Amino acid sequence: MKIGILAVQGDFAAHAAMLRQLGAEAVEVRTVADLAGCGGLILPGGESTTQLQFLREGGLYDAIKKFVDAGGGVFGTCAGAILLAGEVLNPPQDSLGTLDMTVLRNGYGRQLASDIFFGKSKLTDAPMEMVFIRAPIIERVGKSVEVLAEYGGKPALVQQGRVLAATFHPELTSDRTVHQHFLRMLSNGHAENPASSPKDLRAKKAAAKRK
Ligand code: GLN
């Protein structure tokens, strides 16, 4: 299966290298046409404000939403997780809104708050290596979101159906656990909880705004 990696800005090359080590085909995505034929998509870390602007300008913003609605699997790391969140704070920012969670940008502090942590996860028995770089804090998750790992008492790896998000950078370690999980997730057919699909989430968000 071909996996696209949004290659606008940030550490997309590290994701590609990790996917290739796991035997998957990785392609760089910069245009709507690049996304065609991809079975999964990775939104890498970087600066979410810059990435969002690029997505809007090139039409990828709508294309990615459609991709998720059509059952495509997406994995966002750090800035990518911010782009997926239903609500972004500190400061408030628009997003794709495909994952029912609230994130606080630069939640651990702006420049110095970077950390490497070995913590428990639901994915393996061994401690998982988590690299945090100016990471967001996941402040709230919806009922249909599963927390797969935590850091400092807050969710750090979460999944809702076929949307996966990490506030850390698994691509910057030699620990392949999370990417392996993403590939497994993609080959597993449909979302586990179709009742809380991203489409429903956006409809709920729009209804809440109208109130
Ligand atoms: N602080 C960045 C943002 O808010 C995310 C940092 C990262 O991706 N490592 O977009």
mmCIF file of C-alpha atoms and ligand atoms in Angstrom:
data_model
loop_
_atom_site.group_PDB
_atom_site.id
_atom_site.type_symbol
_atom_site.label_atom_id
_atom_site.label_comp_id
_atom_site.label_asym_id
_atom_site.label_seq_id
_atom_site.Cartn_x
_atom_site.Cartn_y
_atom_site.Cartn_z
ATOM 1 C CA MET A 1 0.000 0.000 0.000
ATOM 2 C CA LYS A 2 1.156 3.481 -0.888
ATOM 3 C CA ILE A 3 1.377 5.895 2.050
ATOM 4 C CA GLY A 4 1.477 9.628 1.413
ATOM 5 C CA ILE A 5 3.449 11.986 3.621
ATOM 6 C CA LEU A 6 2.562 15.661 3.582
ATOM 7 C CA ALA A 7 5.868 17.158 2.441
ATOM 8 C CA VAL A 8 5.399 20.852 2.849
ATOM 9 C CA GLN A 9 7.513 21.649 5.830
ATOM 10 C CA GLY A 10 8.790 19.770 8.859
ATOM 11 C CA ASP A 11 10.356 16.331 9.234
ATOM 12 C CA PHE A 12 8.588 14.394 6.485
ATOM 13 C CA ALA A 13 11.787 12.623 5.331
ATOM 14 C CA ALA A 14 12.156 10.822 8.669
ATOM 15 C CA HIS A 15 8.648 9.373 8.310
ATOM 16 C CA ALA A 16 9.414 8.179 4.795
ATOM 17 C CA ALA A 17 12.587 6.455 5.995
ATOM 18 C CA MET A 18 10.700 4.719 8.821
ATOM 19 C CA LEU A 19 7.934 3.511 6.479
ATOM 20 C CA ARG A 20 10.476 2.172 3.988
ATOM 21 C CA GLN A 21 12.258 0.292 6.778
ATOM 22 C CA LEU A 22 8.912 -1.353 7.488
ATOM 23 C CA GLY A 23 8.517 -2.338 3.828
ATOM 24 C CA ALA A 24 5.823 0.221 2.931
ATOM 25 C CA GLU A 25 5.872 2.481 -0.106
ATOM 26 C CA ALA A 26 6.147 6.155 0.875
ATOM 27 C CA VAL A 27 5.371 9.074 -1.438
ATOM 28 C CA GLU A 28 5.644 12.783 -0.793
ATOM 29 C CA VAL A 29 2.362 14.695 -0.990
ATOM 30 C CA ARG A 30 2.389 18.352 -2.040
ATOM 31 C CA THR A 31 -0.647 18.514 -4.300
ATOM 32 C CA VAL A 32 -4.150 17.081 -4.425
ATOM 33 C CA ALA A 33 -3.007 14.859 -7.306
ATOM 34 C CA ASP A 34 -0.219 13.385 -5.141
ATOM 35 C CA LEU A 35 -2.815 12.151 -2.664
ATOM 36 C CA ALA A 36 -4.617 10.062 -5.292
ATOM 37 C CA GLY A 37 -3.926 6.365 -4.886
ATOM 38 C CA CYS A 38 -2.655 6.672 -1.311
ATOM 39 C CA GLY A 39 -4.127 4.265 1.219
ATOM 40 C CA GLY A 40 -2.877 6.280 4.168
ATOM 41 C CA LEU A 41 -1.501 9.717 4.904
ATOM 42 C CA ILE A 42 0.989 11.022 7.458
ATOM 43 C CA LEU A 43 0.916 14.639 8.627
ATOM 44 C CA PRO A 44 4.381 15.279 10.087
ATOM 45 C CA GLY A 45 5.605 17.614 12.806
ATOM 46 C CA GLY A 46 6.729 21.132 12.040
ATOM 47 C CA GLU A 47 4.785 24.351 12.411
ATOM 48 C CA SER A 48 1.043 23.811 12.196
ATOM 49 C CA THR A 49 0.259 27.435 11.273
ATOM 50 C CA THR A 50 2.522 27.269 8.202
ATOM 51 C CA GLN A 51 1.240 23.834 7.242
ATOM 52 C CA LEU A 52 -2.393 24.926 7.559
ATOM 53 C CA GLN A 53 -1.792 27.894 5.286
ATOM 54 C CA PHE A 54 -0.228 25.609 2.670
ATOM 55 C CA LEU A 55 -3.125 23.141 2.874
ATOM 56 C CA ARG A 56 -5.608 25.941 2.307
ATOM 57 C CA GLU A 57 -3.739 27.488 -0.621
ATOM 58 C CA GLY A 58 -3.267 24.280 -2.579
ATOM 59 C CA GLY A 59 -6.682 22.683 -2.016
ATOM 60 C CA LEU A 60 -5.294 19.883 0.143
ATOM 61 C CA TYR A 61 -7.367 21.059 3.114
ATOM 62 C CA ASP A 62 -10.607 19.869 1.507
ATOM 63 C CA ALA A 63 -8.937 16.929 -0.223
ATOM 64 C CA ILE A 64 -7.665 15.538 3.104
ATOM 65 C CA LYS A 65 -11.097 15.912 4.723
ATOM 66 C CA LYS A 66 -12.621 13.997 1.807
ATOM 67 C CA PHE A 67 -9.859 11.402 2.049
ATOM 68 C CA VAL A 68 -10.692 10.757 5.724
ATOM 69 C CA ASP A 69 -14.445 10.709 5.073
ATOM 70 C CA ALA A 70 -13.849 8.101 2.377
ATOM 71 C CA GLY A 71 -12.129 5.852 4.941
ATOM 72 C CA GLY A 72 -8.488 6.797 4.355
ATOM 73 C CA GLY A 73 -6.275 6.391 7.422
ATOM 74 C CA VAL A 74 -4.365 9.411 8.720
ATOM 75 C CA PHE A 75 -1.572 9.684 11.254
ATOM 76 C CA GLY A 76 -0.596 13.130 12.588
ATOM 77 C CA THR A 77 2.496 13.737 14.705
ATOM 78 C CA CYS A 78 2.865 16.881 16.801
ATOM 79 C CA ALA A 79 1.965 19.721 14.382
ATOM 80 C CA GLY A 80 0.117 17.047 12.384
ATOM 81 C CA ALA A 81 -1.872 16.133 15.503
ATOM 82 C CA ILE A 82 -2.760 19.814 15.904
ATOM 83 C CA LEU A 83 -4.060 19.861 12.328
ATOM 84 C CA LEU A 84 -6.297 16.855 13.042
ATOM 85 C CA ALA A 85 -7.769 18.139 16.318
ATOM 86 C CA GLY A 86 -11.413 19.164 16.561
ATOM 87 C CA GLU A 87 -10.409 22.145 18.698
ATOM 88 C CA VAL A 88 -7.074 24.014 18.862
ATOM 89 C CA LEU A 89 -6.239 26.499 21.615
ATOM 90 C CA ASN A 90 -3.286 28.692 22.644
ATOM 91 C CA PRO A 91 -3.921 30.453 20.357
ATOM 92 C CA PRO A 92 -7.138 29.190 18.769
ATOM 93 C CA GLN A 93 -6.488 27.990 15.232
ATOM 94 C CA ASP A 94 -8.513 26.365 12.499
ATOM 95 C CA SER A 95 -7.901 22.686 11.801
ATOM 96 C CA LEU A 96 -9.122 19.762 9.736
ATOM 97 C CA GLY A 97 -11.263 18.736 12.713
ATOM 98 C CA THR A 98 -11.096 15.009 12.078
ATOM 99 C CA LEU A 99 -10.318 13.867 15.632
ATOM 100 C CA ASP A 100 -12.533 14.594 18.641
ATOM 101 C CA MET A 101 -9.986 16.227 20.936
ATOM 102 C CA THR A 102 -8.907 19.631 22.225
ATOM 103 C CA VAL A 103 -5.209 20.499 21.996
ATOM 104 C CA LEU A 104 -3.205 23.287 23.546
ATOM 105 C CA ARG A 105 -0.354 24.321 21.254
ATOM 106 C CA ASN A 106 3.123 24.511 22.832
ATOM 107 C CA GLY A 107 1.446 23.183 25.963
ATOM 108 C CA TYR A 108 4.708 22.280 27.679
ATOM 109 C CA GLY A 109 6.314 25.692 27.035
ATOM 110 C CA ARG A 110 7.604 27.310 23.881
ATOM 111 C CA GLN A 111 11.264 26.534 23.223
ATOM 112 C CA LEU A 112 12.835 24.654 26.096
ATOM 113 C CA ALA A 113 10.105 22.172 26.755
ATOM 114 C CA SER A 114 11.500 19.265 24.796
ATOM 115 C CA ASP A 115 11.976 15.853 26.345
ATOM 116 C CA ILE A 116 12.708 12.202 25.629
ATOM 117 C CA PHE A 117 10.603 9.818 27.652
ATOM 118 C CA PHE A 118 10.234 6.039 27.816
ATOM 119 C CA GLY A 119 6.669 5.246 28.765
ATOM 120 C CA LYS A 120 4.047 2.535 28.797
ATOM 121 C CA SER A 121 1.705 2.171 25.863
ATOM 122 C CA LYS A 122 -1.120 -0.143 24.884
ATOM 123 C CA LEU A 123 0.828 -1.151 21.768
ATOM 124 C CA THR A 124 3.693 -3.207 23.241
ATOM 125 C CA ASP A 125 4.906 -4.487 26.592
ATOM 126 C CA ALA A 126 8.245 -2.710 26.178
ATOM 127 C CA PRO A 127 8.449 0.983 27.134
ATOM 128 C CA MET A 128 7.968 3.169 24.091
ATOM 129 C CA GLU A 129 10.389 5.977 23.237
ATOM 130 C CA MET A 130 8.672 9.355 22.930
ATOM 131 C CA VAL A 131 10.464 12.493 21.739
ATOM 132 C CA PHE A 132 8.641 15.735 22.523
ATOM 133 C CA ILE A 133 9.549 18.971 20.704
ATOM 134 C CA ARG A 134 7.442 22.017 21.573
ATOM 135 C CA ALA A 135 4.585 19.573 21.770
ATOM 136 C CA PRO A 136 0.905 20.284 22.166
ATOM 137 C CA ILE A 137 -0.975 18.988 25.198
ATOM 138 C CA ILE A 138 -4.113 16.976 24.548
ATOM 139 C CA GLU A 139 -6.475 18.558 27.067
ATOM 140 C CA ARG A 140 -9.626 16.634 26.251
ATOM 141 C CA VAL A 141 -10.614 13.612 24.220
ATOM 142 C CA GLY A 142 -14.092 12.527 23.148
ATOM 143 C CA LYS A 143 -15.672 9.251 24.249
ATOM 144 C CA SER A 144 -14.849 7.497 20.996
ATOM 145 C CA VAL A 145 -11.148 8.319 21.239
ATOM 146 C CA GLU A 146 -8.857 5.643 22.629
ATOM 147 C CA VAL A 147 -5.790 6.769 24.579
ATOM 148 C CA LEU A 148 -2.885 4.477 23.656
ATOM 149 C CA ALA A 149 -0.120 6.219 25.633
ATOM 150 C CA GLU A 150 0.249 9.076 28.099
ATOM 151 C CA TYR A 151 2.911 11.544 29.118
ATOM 152 C CA GLY A 152 2.746 13.600 32.300
ATOM 153 C CA GLY A 153 -0.810 12.423 32.937
ATOM 154 C CA LYS A 154 -2.058 13.635 29.541
ATOM 155 C CA PRO A 155 -2.842 11.577 26.424
ATOM 156 C CA ALA A 156 0.154 11.469 24.062
ATOM 157 C CA LEU A 157 -0.994 8.862 21.520
ATOM 158 C CA VAL A 158 -4.674 8.638 20.623
ATOM 159 C CA GLN A 159 -6.814 6.906 18.032
ATOM 160 C CA GLN A 160 -10.332 7.436 16.743
ATOM 161 C CA GLY A 161 -11.260 4.901 14.118
ATOM 162 C CA ARG A 162 -8.710 5.292 11.343
ATOM 163 C CA VAL A 163 -7.269 8.560 12.625
ATOM 164 C CA LEU A 164 -4.162 8.315 14.813
ATOM 165 C CA ALA A 165 -2.366 11.220 16.505
ATOM 166 C CA ALA A 166 0.803 11.508 18.574
ATOM 167 C CA THR A 167 1.994 14.635 20.356
ATOM 168 C CA PHE A 168 5.522 13.207 20.122
ATOM 169 C CA HIS A 169 7.816 12.229 17.222
ATOM 170 C CA PRO A 170 8.093 8.436 16.765
ATOM 171 C CA GLU A 171 9.881 9.028 13.433
ATOM 172 C CA LEU A 172 12.881 10.518 15.268
ATOM 173 C CA THR A 173 13.631 7.335 17.202
ATOM 174 C CA SER A 174 14.556 3.804 16.231
ATOM 175 C CA ASP A 175 11.352 2.606 17.908
ATOM 176 C CA ARG A 176 9.015 1.528 15.091
ATOM 177 C CA THR A 177 6.046 0.628 17.293
ATOM 178 C CA VAL A 178 3.744 3.483 16.320
ATOM 179 C CA HIS A 179 4.392 3.287 12.570
ATOM 180 C CA GLN A 180 3.875 -0.472 12.727
ATOM 181 C CA HIS A 181 0.559 0.155 14.463
ATOM 182 C CA PHE A 182 -0.447 2.674 11.777
ATOM 183 C CA LEU A 183 0.306 0.173 8.995
ATOM 184 C CA ARG A 184 -1.692 -2.506 10.826
ATOM 185 C CA MET A 185 -4.522 -0.046 11.294
ATOM 186 C CA LEU A 186 -4.579 0.677 7.535
ATOM 187 C CA SER A 187 -4.797 -2.972 6.619
ATOM 188 C CA ASN A 188 -7.648 -3.492 9.110
ATOM 189 C CA GLY A 189 -10.542 -2.290 6.976
ATOM 190 C CA HIS A 190 -13.066 0.161 8.389
ATOM 191 C CA ALA A 191 -13.220 2.429 11.405
ATOM 192 C CA GLU A 192 -14.053 0.592 14.620
ATOM 193 C CA ASN A 193 -16.644 3.179 15.592
ATOM 194 C CA PRO A 194 -18.452 4.457 12.512
ATOM 195 C CA ALA A 195 -21.008 6.247 14.733
ATOM 196 C CA SER A 196 -18.372 8.817 15.587
ATOM 197 C CA SER A 197 -16.888 9.273 12.147
ATOM 198 C CA PRO A 198 -15.105 12.558 11.367
ATOM 199 C CA LYS A 199 -18.092 13.590 9.258
ATOM 200 C CA ASP A 200 -20.385 13.311 12.293
ATOM 201 C CA LEU A 201 -17.869 15.192 14.385
ATOM 202 C CA ARG A 202 -17.789 18.109 11.952
ATOM 203 C CA ALA A 203 -21.585 18.132 11.742
ATOM 204 C CA LYS A 204 -21.726 18.325 15.559
ATOM 205 C CA LYS A 205 -19.152 21.139 15.560
ATOM 206 C CA ALA A 206 -21.124 23.101 12.960
ATOM 207 C CA ALA A 207 -24.350 22.606 14.918
ATOM 208 C CA ALA A 208 -22.644 23.804 18.107
ATOM 209 C CA LYS A 209 -21.402 26.938 16.310
ATOM 210 C CA ARG A 210 -24.904 27.726 15.060
ATOM 211 C CA LYS A 211 -26.295 27.666 18.629
HETATM 212 N N1 GLN B 1 4.792 23.870 18.197
HETATM 213 C C1 GLN B 1 4.433 23.419 16.890
HETATM 214 C C2 GLN B 1 3.035 23.943 16.506
HETATM 215 O O1 GLN B 1 2.349 24.454 17.321
HETATM 216 C C3 GLN B 1 4.465 21.897 16.825
HETATM 217 C C4 GLN B 1 5.871 21.421 17.093
HETATM 218 C C5 GLN B 1 6.233 20.125 16.427
HETATM 219 O O2 GLN B 1 5.597 19.661 15.477
HETATM 220 N N2 GLN B 1 7.314 19.544 16.892
HETATM 221 O O3 GLN B 1 2.642 23.849 15.398
#
